[in-house]
Coordinates of C-alpha atoms in Angstrom, one line a residue:
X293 CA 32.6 -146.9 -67.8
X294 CA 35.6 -149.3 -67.3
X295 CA 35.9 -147.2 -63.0
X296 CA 37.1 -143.8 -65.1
X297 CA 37.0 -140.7 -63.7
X298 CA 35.3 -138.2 -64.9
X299 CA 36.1 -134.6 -64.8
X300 CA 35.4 -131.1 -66.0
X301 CA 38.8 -131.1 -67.9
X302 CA 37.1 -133.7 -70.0
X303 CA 34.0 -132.3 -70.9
X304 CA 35.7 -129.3 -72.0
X305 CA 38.1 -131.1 -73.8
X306 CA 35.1 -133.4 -75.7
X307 CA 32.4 -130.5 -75.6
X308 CA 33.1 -128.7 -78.9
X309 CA 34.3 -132.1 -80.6
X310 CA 30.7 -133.7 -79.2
X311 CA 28.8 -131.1 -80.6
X312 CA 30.2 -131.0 -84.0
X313 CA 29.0 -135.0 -84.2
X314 CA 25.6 -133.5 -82.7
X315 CA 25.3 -131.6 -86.0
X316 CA 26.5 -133.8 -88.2
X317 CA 24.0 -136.6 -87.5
X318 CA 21.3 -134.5 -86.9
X319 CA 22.0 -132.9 -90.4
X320 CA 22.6 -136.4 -91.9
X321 CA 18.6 -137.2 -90.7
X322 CA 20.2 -140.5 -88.5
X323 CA 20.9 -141.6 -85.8
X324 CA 24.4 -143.1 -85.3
X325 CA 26.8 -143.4 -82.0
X326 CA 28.8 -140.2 -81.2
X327 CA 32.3 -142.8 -81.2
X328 CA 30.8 -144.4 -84.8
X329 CA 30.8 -140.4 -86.3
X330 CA 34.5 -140.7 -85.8
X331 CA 34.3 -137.0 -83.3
X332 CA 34.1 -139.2 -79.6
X333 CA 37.2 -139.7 -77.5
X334 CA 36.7 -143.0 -75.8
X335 CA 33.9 -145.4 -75.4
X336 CA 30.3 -144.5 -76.4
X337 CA 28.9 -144.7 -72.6
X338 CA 31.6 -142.3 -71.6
X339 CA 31.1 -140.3 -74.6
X340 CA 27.6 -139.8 -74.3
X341 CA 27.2 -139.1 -70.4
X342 CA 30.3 -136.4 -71.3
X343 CA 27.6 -135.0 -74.2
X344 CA 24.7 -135.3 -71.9
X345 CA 26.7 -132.9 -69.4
X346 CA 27.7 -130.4 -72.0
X347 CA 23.8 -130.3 -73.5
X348 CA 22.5 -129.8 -70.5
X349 CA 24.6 -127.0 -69.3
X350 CA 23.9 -125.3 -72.5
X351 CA 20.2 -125.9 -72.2
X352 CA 20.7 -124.3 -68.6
X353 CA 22.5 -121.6 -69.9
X354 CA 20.2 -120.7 -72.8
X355 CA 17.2 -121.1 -70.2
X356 CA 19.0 -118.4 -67.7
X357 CA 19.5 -115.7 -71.0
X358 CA 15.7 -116.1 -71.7
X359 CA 14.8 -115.2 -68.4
X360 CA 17.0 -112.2 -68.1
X361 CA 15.1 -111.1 -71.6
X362 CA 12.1 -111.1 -69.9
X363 CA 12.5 -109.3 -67.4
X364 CA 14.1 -106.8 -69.4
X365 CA 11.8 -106.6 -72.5
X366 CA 11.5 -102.9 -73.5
X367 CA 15.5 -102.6 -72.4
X368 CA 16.2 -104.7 -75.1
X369 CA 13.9 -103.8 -77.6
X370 CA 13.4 -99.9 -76.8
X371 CA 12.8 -98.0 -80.1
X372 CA 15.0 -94.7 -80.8
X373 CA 13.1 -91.8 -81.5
X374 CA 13.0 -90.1 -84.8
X375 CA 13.6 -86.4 -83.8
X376 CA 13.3 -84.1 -80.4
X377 CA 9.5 -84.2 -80.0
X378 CA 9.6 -88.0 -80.2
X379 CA 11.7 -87.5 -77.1
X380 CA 10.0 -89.3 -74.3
X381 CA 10.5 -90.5 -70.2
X382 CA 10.5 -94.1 -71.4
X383 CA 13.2 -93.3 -73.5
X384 CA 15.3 -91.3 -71.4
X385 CA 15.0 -93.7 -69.0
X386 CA 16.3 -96.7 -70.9
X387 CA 19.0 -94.6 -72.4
X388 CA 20.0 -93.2 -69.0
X389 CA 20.0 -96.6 -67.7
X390 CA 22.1 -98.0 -70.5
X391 CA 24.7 -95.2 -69.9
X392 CA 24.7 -95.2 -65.9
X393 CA 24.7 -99.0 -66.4
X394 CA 28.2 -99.3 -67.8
X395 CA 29.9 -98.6 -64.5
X396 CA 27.4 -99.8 -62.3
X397 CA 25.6 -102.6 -63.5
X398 CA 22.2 -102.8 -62.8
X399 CA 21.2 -99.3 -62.4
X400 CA 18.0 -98.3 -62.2
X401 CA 16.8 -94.5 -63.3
X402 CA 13.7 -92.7 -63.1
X403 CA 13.3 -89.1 -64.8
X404 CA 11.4 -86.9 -62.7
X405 CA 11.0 -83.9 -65.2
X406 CA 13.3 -83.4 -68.4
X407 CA 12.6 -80.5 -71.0
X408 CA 13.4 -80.7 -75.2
X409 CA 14.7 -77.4 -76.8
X410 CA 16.2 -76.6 -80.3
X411 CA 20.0 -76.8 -80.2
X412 CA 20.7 -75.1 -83.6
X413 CA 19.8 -71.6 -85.1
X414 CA 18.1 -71.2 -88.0
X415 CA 20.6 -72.2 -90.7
X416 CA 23.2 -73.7 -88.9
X417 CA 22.1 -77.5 -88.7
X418 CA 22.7 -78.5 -92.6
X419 CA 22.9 -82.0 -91.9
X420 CA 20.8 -82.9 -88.3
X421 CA 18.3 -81.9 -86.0
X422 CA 20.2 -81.0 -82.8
X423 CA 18.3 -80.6 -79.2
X424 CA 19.0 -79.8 -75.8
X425 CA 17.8 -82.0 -73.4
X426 CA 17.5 -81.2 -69.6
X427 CA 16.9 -84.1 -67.5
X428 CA 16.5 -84.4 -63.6
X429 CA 16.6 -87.6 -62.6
X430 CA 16.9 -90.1 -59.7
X431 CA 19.4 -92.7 -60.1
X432 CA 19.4 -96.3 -58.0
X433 CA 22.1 -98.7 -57.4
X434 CA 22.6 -101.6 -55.2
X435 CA 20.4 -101.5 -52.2
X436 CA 21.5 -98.0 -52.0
X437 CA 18.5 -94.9 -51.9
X438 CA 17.9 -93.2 -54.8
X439 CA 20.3 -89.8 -55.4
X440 CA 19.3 -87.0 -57.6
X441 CA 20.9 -85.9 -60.8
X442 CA 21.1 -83.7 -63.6
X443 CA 21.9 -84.0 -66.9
X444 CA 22.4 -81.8 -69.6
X445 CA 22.5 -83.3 -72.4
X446 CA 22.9 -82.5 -76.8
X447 CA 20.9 -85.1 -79.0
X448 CA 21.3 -85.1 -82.7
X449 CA 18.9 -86.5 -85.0
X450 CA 18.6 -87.1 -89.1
X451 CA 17.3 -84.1 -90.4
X452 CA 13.5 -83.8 -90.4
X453 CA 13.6 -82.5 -94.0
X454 CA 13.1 -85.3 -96.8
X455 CA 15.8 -84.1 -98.8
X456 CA 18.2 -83.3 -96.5
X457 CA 18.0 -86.6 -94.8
X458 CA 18.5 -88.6 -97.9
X459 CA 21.5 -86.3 -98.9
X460 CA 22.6 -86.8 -95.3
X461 CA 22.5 -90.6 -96.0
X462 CA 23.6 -90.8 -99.4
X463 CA 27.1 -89.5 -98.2
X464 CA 26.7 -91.1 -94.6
X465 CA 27.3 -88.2 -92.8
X466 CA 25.6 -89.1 -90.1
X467 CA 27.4 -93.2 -89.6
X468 CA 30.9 -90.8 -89.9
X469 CA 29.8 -88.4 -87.5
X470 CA 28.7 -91.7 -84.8
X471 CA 31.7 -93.4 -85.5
X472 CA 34.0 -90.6 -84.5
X473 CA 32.4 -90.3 -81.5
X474 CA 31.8 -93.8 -80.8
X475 CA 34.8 -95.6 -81.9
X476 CA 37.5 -93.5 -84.0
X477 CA 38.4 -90.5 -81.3
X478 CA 38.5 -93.2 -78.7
X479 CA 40.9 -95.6 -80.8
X480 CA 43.2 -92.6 -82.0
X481 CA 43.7 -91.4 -78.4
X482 CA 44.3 -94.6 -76.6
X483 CA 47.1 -95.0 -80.1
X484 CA 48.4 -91.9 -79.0
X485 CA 48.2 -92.6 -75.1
X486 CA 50.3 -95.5 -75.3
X487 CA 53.1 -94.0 -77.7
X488 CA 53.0 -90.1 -76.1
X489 CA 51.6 -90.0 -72.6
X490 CA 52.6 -86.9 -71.9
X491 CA 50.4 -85.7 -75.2
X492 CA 47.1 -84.4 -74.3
X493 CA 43.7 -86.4 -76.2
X494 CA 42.0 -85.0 -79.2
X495 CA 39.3 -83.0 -77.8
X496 CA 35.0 -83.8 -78.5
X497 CA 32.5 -83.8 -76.8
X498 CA 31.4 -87.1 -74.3
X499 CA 29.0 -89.8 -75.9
X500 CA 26.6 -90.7 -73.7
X501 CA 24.2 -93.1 -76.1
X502 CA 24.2 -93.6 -79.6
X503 CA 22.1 -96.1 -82.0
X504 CA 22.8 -96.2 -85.4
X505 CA 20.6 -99.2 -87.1
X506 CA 18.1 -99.3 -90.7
X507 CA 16.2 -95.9 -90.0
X508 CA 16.7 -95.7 -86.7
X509 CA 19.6 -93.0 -85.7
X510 CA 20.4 -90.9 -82.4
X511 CA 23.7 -89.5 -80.7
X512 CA 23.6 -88.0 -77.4
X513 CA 26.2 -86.3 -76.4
X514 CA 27.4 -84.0 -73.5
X515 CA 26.0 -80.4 -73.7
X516 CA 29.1 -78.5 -73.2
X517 CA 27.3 -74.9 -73.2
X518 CA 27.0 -75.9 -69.9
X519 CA 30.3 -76.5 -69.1
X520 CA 31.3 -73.2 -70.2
X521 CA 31.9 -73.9 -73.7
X522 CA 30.9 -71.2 -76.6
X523 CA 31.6 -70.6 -79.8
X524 CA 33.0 -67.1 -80.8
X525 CA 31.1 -64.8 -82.9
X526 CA 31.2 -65.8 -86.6
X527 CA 31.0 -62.0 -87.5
X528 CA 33.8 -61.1 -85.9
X529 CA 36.1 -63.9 -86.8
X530 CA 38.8 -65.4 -84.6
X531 CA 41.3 -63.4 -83.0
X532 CA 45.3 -64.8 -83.1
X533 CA 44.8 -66.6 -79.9
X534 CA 42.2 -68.4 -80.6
X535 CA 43.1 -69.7 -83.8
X536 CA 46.2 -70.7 -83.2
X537 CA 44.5 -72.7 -80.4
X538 CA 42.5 -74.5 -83.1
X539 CA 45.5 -75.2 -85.1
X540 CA 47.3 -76.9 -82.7
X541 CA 44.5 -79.1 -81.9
X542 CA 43.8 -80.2 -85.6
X543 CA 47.8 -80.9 -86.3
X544 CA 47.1 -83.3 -83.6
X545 CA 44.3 -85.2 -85.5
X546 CA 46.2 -84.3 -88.2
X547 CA 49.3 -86.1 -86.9
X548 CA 47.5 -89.0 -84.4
X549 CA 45.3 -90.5 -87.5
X550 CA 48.1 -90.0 -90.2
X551 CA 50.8 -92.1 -87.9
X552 CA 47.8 -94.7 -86.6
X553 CA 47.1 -95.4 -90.7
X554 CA 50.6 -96.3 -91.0
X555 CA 50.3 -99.2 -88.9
X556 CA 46.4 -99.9 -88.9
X557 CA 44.7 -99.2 -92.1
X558 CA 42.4 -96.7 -91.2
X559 CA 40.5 -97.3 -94.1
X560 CA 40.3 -101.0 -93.9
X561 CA 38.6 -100.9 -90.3
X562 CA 36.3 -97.4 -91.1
X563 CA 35.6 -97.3 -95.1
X564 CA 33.1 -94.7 -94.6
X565 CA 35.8 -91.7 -94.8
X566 CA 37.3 -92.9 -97.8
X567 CA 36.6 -90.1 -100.1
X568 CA 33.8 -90.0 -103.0
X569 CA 34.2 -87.7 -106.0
X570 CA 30.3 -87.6 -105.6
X571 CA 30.8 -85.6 -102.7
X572 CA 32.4 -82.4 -104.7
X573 CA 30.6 -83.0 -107.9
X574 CA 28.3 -80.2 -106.7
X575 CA 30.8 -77.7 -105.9
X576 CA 31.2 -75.9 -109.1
X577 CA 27.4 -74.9 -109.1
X578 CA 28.1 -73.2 -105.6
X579 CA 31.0 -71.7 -107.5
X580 CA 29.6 -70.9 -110.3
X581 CA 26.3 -69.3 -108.4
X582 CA 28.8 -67.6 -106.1
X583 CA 31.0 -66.1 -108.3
X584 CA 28.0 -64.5 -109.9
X585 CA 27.6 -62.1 -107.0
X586 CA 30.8 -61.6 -106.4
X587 CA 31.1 -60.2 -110.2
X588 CA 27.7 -58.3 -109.5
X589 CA 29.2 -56.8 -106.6
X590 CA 33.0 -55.8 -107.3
X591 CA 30.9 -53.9 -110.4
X592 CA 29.8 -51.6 -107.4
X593 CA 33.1 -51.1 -105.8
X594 CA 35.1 -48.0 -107.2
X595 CA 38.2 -49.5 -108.7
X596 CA 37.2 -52.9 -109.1
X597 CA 35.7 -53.0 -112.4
X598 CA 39.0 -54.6 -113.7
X599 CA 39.0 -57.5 -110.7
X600 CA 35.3 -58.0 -112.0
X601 CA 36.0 -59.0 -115.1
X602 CA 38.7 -61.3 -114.5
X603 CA 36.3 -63.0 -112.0
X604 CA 33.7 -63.2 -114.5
X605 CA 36.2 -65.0 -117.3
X606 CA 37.5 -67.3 -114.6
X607 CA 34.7 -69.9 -113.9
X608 CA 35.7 -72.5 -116.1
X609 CA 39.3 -72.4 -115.7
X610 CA 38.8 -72.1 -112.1
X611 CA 36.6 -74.9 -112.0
X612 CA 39.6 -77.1 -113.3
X613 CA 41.7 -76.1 -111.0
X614 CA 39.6 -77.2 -107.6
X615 CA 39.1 -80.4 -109.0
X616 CA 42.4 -80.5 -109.7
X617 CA 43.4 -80.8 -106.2
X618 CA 41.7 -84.0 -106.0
X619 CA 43.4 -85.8 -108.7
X620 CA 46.4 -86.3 -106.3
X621 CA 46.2 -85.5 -102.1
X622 CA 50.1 -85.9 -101.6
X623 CA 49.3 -86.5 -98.0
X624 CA 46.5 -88.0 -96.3
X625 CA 45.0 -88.4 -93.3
X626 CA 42.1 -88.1 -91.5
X627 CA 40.6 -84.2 -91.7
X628 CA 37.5 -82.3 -89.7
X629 CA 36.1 -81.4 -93.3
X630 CA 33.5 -78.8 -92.0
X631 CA 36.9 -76.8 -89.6
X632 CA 35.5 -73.4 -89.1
X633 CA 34.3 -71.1 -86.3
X634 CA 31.1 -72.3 -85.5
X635 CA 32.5 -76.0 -85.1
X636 CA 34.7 -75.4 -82.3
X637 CA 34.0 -73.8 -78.9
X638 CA 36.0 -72.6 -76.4
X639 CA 36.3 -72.7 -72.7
X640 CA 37.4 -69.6 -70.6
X641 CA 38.3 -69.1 -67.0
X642 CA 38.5 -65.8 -65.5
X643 CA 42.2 -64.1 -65.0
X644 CA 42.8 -62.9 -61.3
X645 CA 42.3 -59.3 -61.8
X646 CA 38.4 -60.3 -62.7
X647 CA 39.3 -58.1 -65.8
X648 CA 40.4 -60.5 -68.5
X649 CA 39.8 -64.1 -69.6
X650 CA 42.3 -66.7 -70.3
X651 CA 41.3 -69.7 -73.2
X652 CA 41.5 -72.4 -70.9
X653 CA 40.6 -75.1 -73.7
X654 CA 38.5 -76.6 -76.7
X655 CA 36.4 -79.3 -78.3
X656 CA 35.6 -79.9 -81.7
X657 CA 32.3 -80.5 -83.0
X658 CA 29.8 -81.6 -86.2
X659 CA 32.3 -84.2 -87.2
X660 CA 29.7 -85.2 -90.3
X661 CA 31.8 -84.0 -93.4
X662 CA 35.2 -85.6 -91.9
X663 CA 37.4 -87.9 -94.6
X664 CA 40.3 -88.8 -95.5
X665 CA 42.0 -86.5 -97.8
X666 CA 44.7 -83.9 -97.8
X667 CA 45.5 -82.2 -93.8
X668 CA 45.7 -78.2 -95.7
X669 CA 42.5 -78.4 -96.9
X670 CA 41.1 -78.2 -92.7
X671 CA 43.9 -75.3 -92.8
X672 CA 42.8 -73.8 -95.9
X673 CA 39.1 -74.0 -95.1
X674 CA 39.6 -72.6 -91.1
X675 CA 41.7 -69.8 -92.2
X676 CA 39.5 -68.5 -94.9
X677 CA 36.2 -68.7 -93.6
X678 CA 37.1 -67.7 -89.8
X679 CA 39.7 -64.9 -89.5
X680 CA 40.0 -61.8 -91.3
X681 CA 42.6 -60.5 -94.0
X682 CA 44.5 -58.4 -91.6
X683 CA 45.3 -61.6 -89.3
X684 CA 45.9 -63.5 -92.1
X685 CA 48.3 -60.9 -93.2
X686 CA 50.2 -60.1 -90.1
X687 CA 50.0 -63.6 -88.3
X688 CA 50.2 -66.6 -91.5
X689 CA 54.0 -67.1 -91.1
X690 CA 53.6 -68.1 -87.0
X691 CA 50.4 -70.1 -87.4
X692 CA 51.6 -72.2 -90.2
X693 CA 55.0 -72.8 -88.8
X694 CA 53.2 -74.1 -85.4
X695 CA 50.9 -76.4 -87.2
X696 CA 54.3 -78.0 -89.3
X697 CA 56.2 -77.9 -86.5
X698 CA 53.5 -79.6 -84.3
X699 CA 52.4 -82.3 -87.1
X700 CA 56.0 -83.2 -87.8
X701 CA 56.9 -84.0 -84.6
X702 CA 54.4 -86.1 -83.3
X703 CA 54.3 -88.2 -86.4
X704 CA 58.2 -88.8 -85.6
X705 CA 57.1 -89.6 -81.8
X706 CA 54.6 -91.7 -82.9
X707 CA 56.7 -93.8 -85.5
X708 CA 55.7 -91.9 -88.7
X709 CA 58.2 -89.3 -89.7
X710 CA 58.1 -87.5 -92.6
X711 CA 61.6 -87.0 -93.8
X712 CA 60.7 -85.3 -97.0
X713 CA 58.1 -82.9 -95.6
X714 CA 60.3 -80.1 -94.1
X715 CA 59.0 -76.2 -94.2
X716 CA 59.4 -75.8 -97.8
X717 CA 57.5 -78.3 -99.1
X718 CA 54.8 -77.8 -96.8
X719 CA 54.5 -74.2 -97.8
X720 CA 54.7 -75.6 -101.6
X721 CA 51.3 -77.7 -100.8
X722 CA 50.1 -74.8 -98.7
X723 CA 50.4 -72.4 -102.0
X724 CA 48.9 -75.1 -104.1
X725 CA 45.6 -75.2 -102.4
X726 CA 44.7 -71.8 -102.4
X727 CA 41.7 -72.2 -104.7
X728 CA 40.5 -74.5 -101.8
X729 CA 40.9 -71.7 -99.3
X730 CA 39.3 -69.0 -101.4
X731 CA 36.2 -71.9 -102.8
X732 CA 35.4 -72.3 -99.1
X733 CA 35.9 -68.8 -98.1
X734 CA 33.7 -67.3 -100.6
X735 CA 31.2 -69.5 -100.5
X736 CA 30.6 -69.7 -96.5
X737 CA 31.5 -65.9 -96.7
X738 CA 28.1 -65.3 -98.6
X739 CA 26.0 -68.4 -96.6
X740 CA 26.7 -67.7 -93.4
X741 CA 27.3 -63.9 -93.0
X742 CA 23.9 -62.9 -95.1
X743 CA 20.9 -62.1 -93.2
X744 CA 18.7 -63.0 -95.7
X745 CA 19.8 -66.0 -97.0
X746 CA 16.5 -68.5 -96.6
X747 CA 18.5 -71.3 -95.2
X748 CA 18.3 -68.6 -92.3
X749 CA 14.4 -68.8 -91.5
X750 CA 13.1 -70.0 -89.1
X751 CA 10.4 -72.5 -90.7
X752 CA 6.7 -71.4 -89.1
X753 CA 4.5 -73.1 -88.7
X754 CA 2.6 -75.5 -91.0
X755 CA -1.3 -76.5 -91.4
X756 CA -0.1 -80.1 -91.6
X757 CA 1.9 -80.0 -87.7
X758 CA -1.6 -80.3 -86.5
X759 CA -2.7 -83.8 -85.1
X760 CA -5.7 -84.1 -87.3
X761 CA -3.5 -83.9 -90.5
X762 CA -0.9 -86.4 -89.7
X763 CA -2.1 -89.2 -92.3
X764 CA -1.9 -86.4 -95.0
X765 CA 1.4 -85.2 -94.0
X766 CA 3.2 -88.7 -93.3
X767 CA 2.2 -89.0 -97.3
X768 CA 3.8 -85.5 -97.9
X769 CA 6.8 -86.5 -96.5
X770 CA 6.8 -90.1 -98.2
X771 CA 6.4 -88.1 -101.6
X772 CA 9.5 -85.7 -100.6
X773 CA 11.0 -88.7 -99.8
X774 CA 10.9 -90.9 -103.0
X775 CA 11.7 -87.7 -104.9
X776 CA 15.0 -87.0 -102.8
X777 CA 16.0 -90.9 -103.1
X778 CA 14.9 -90.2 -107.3
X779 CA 16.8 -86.8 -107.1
X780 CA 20.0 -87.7 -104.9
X781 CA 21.7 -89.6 -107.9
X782 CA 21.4 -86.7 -109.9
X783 CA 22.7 -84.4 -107.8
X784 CA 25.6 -86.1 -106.9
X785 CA 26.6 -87.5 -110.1
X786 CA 29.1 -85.7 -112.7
X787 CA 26.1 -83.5 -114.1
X788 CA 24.7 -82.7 -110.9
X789 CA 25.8 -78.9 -111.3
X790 CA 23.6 -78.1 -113.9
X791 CA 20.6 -79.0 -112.1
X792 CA 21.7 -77.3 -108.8
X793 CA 22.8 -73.9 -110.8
X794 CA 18.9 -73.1 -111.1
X795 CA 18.3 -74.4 -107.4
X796 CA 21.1 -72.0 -106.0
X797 CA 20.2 -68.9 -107.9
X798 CA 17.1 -69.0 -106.1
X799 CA 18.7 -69.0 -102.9
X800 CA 21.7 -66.9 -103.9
X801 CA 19.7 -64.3 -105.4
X802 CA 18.4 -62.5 -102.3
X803 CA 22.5 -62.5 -100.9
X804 CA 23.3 -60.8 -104.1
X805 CA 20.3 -57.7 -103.1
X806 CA 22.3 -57.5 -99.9
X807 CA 25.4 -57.4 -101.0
X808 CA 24.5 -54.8 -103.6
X809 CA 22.7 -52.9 -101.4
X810 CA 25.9 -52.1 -99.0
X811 CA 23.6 -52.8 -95.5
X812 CA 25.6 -56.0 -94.6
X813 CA 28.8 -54.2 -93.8
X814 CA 30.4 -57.7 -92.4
X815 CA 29.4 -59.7 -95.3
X816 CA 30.9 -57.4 -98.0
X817 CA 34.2 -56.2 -96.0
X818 CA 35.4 -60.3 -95.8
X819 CA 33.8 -60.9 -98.9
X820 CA 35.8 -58.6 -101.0
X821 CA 39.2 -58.8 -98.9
X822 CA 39.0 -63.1 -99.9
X823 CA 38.7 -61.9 -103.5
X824 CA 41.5 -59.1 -103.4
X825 CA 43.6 -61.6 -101.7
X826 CA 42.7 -64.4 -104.4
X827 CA 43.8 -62.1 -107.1
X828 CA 47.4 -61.4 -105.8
X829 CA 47.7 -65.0 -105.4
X830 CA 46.8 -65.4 -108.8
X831 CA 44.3 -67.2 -108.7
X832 CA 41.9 -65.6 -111.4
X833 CA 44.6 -65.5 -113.9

């Protein structure tokens, strides 16, 4: 060895050129000296004991990562389940464990009792199953003894329904929904943190686990019911306060993504939000199936017979118009896409007279229809579906100067100002997307408001939920299945409408008894305030 040294700075200086000549002969099928290759660095005894090091190391090393497999082999390969009553301890254990275990390494948990309830009413969970999962559990670290803990805990699931599941996948609501949680809220803030520090973070709930892989899809989250959080009562509609709370908090996502894009590419690193005409190419059968009771009901309203007609000549044209808005965003960022009352809840504290409560703060929530497309449409769509025409009336001027004002000048903080996007303009775009407000409007208006809509029901129960029929059910659902994957193109191609027109009067024919009937006071006071509104905007004409 000619009385060199040898040290570890020469092994890892030889160690990636040794095993490149490793490779090369063995691929070759021949032996040949590591210094004949042309990849040593000095004589071949030298060169080899150096190689002999480095393999051996490695062979430790790999050795040492078995072993930890094994003694971990569920941990590593645990199996998410499909829905709440797949929910088990073994489960919750490993999932606990993986959550507890990225603070303190190591943790061990065992779950002394936990119960599994439904999350969502009847009508409310379009695109997931959603339970509440209550967990007492006693958590180990260290040579420490055990300590008790609760959790309270949200987990959503693909929806149990064929159809809805394939839908779900088809416009991956569900991978947008885990990113935002897992990755995209947590990049934009720490963007924002390090430009604005003084800025508070874009509000969600906390992740806890997630697992988004082939069929296999969960996302726990934080319950914040528990925390105090509750979402305001979708008859009533939001008061001033509290909507002006939820446009300040949008301007911010609003503002955070749109700056972030400038010097990022959003849509590079998270293509899923890119928008897909496919995802509106149904829209004009809701419309069209919508505007059908509307027409059938203004006919019942003295001194509307005039508004009904115009509605009733207006399809196609109005048709045009939404898609319209599509043909050019002007602005873009990224947007909630579902930004109504039930998706955001509050948090109260009491004032100290005990008489009156003060908002205190907010999360958003059901971030599965969020993309990139224009910011007014998350305006358009809140307003319309969650307040009612008198705050519209009295309070529109304040609540959209506080959103421009707000957006505006954190995308100049942030190193994206708008120069060309003072108050006029943006009232310019806010006029132009009306038919977006009023599309929305009516159409939640009529789904969610209606107490007969069947979307509504509770689903009873089913001669195939017992055990002894699960063979024949599993093939059910396989057949629901292949017809929703057969079925999905359809739908969401450029004829689509036709074929949900026939689906949708179904379900839109029992609103259309209720609205004619006059018993849904709620429903039919919003419902024909949108369409009085629409009209002196225009917007039948």
């Amino acid at each position: 060895m000619g009385g060199k040294r040898i040290t570890r700075s020469h092994v890892a200086a030889l160690s990636t050129g040794v095993s490149r000549s490793w490779l090369s002969f063995r691929r070759n099928g021949r032996r040949e000296s590591l210094v004949e290759s042309g990849e040593g660095d000095g004589d071949t005894e030298e060169t080899a004991l150096l190689f002999a090091l480095y393999l051996r190391s490695n062979i430790r090393e790999r050795r040492k990562e078995r072993k930890r497999h094994r003694n971990e082999p569920h941990r590593a390969k645990m199996k998410a389940p499909s829905g709440g009553k797949q929910i088990t301890k073994a489960w919750l254990e490993f999932m606990l464990a993986d959550f507890e275990g990225k603070e303190r390494p190591g943790t061990k948990v065992s779950v002394v009792d936990f119960t599994v309830s439904q999350g969502i009413p009847p009508g409310e969970g379009f695109n997931s199953e959603l339970v509440l999962v209550d967990i007492t559990a006693e958590i180990a670290s260290g040579q420490g003894e055990a300590q008790e803990k609760i959790y309270h805990l949200a987990a959503k699931f693909l929806h149990a329904d064929p159809f809805s599941a394939e839908m779900n996948k088809r416009f991956q609501s569900h991978i947008k929904e885990f990113l935002m949680y897992s990755e995209v809220v947590h990049e934009l803030n720490a963007f924002l943190a390090a430009r604005v520090p003084e800025a508070s973070p874009i509000c969600i709930p906390k992740m806890i686990y997630g697992k988004q892989k082939g069929s296999e899809y969960v996302l726990v989250m934080e319950n914040i019911k528990v925390a105090g959080y509750v979402t305001n009562d979708k008859r009533k509609g939001l008061d001033v306060e509290h909507v002006m709370r939820a446009v300040e908090e949008i301007a911010k996502l609003h503002a955070v993504s749109y700056a972030y894009n400038k010097s990022h590419n959003f849509l590079e690193k998270f293509p899923c939000y890119q928008f897909k005409v496919e995802a509106i190419n149904v829209i004009p059968a809701f419309l069209t199936c919508s505007l059908k009771n509307c027409v059938a009901y203004l006919k019942t309203v003295k001194g509307k017979e005039e508004l009904a007609q115009k509605v009733e000549n207006s399809n196609a044209i109005f048709s045009k118009k939404f898609h319209a808005l599509f043909d050019d965003f002007g602005n873009e960022c990224l947007c909630h896409g579902d930004f109504w009352n039930c998706n955001i809840m509050y948090k109260h504290k009491q004032h100290e007279d005990g008489q009156e409560q003060i908002l205190e703060g907010l999360k958003l929530i059901d971030w599965g229809n969020s993309g990139w497309i224009n910011p007014i449409f998350d305006l358009q769509y809140l307003l319309h579906t969650s307040t009612t025409l008198e705050l519209r009336k009295t309070h529109i001027d304040d609540l959209l100067h506080k959103y421009h004002t707000l957006f505006t000048s954190l995308t100049t903080k942030l190193g994206a100002p708008l120069p060309h996007y003072d108050y006029t303009a943006f009232r310019e775009d806010w006029d132009r997307t009306a038919i977006y407000g009023f599309t929305l409007g009516n159409m939640l208006i009529q789904g969610t408001l209606s107490t007969t809509n069947p979307a509504n029901k509770p689903r009873g129960p089913s001669i195939l939920d017992h055990g002894a029929f699960t063979p024949i059910r599993l093939i059910v659902n396989g057949f629901k299945t292949g017809m929703a994957k057969l079925v999905g193109p359809i739908i969401s191609g450029p004829n689509g409408g036709k074929y949900m027109e026939k689906f949708l009067g179904g379900i839109l024919k029992p609103i259309q008894k209720e609205l004619l009937s006059g018993t849904n006071e709620v429903m039919n006071t919003r419902l024909l305030e949108i369409l009085c509104e629409a009209d002196e905007k225009g917007l039948f004409d």
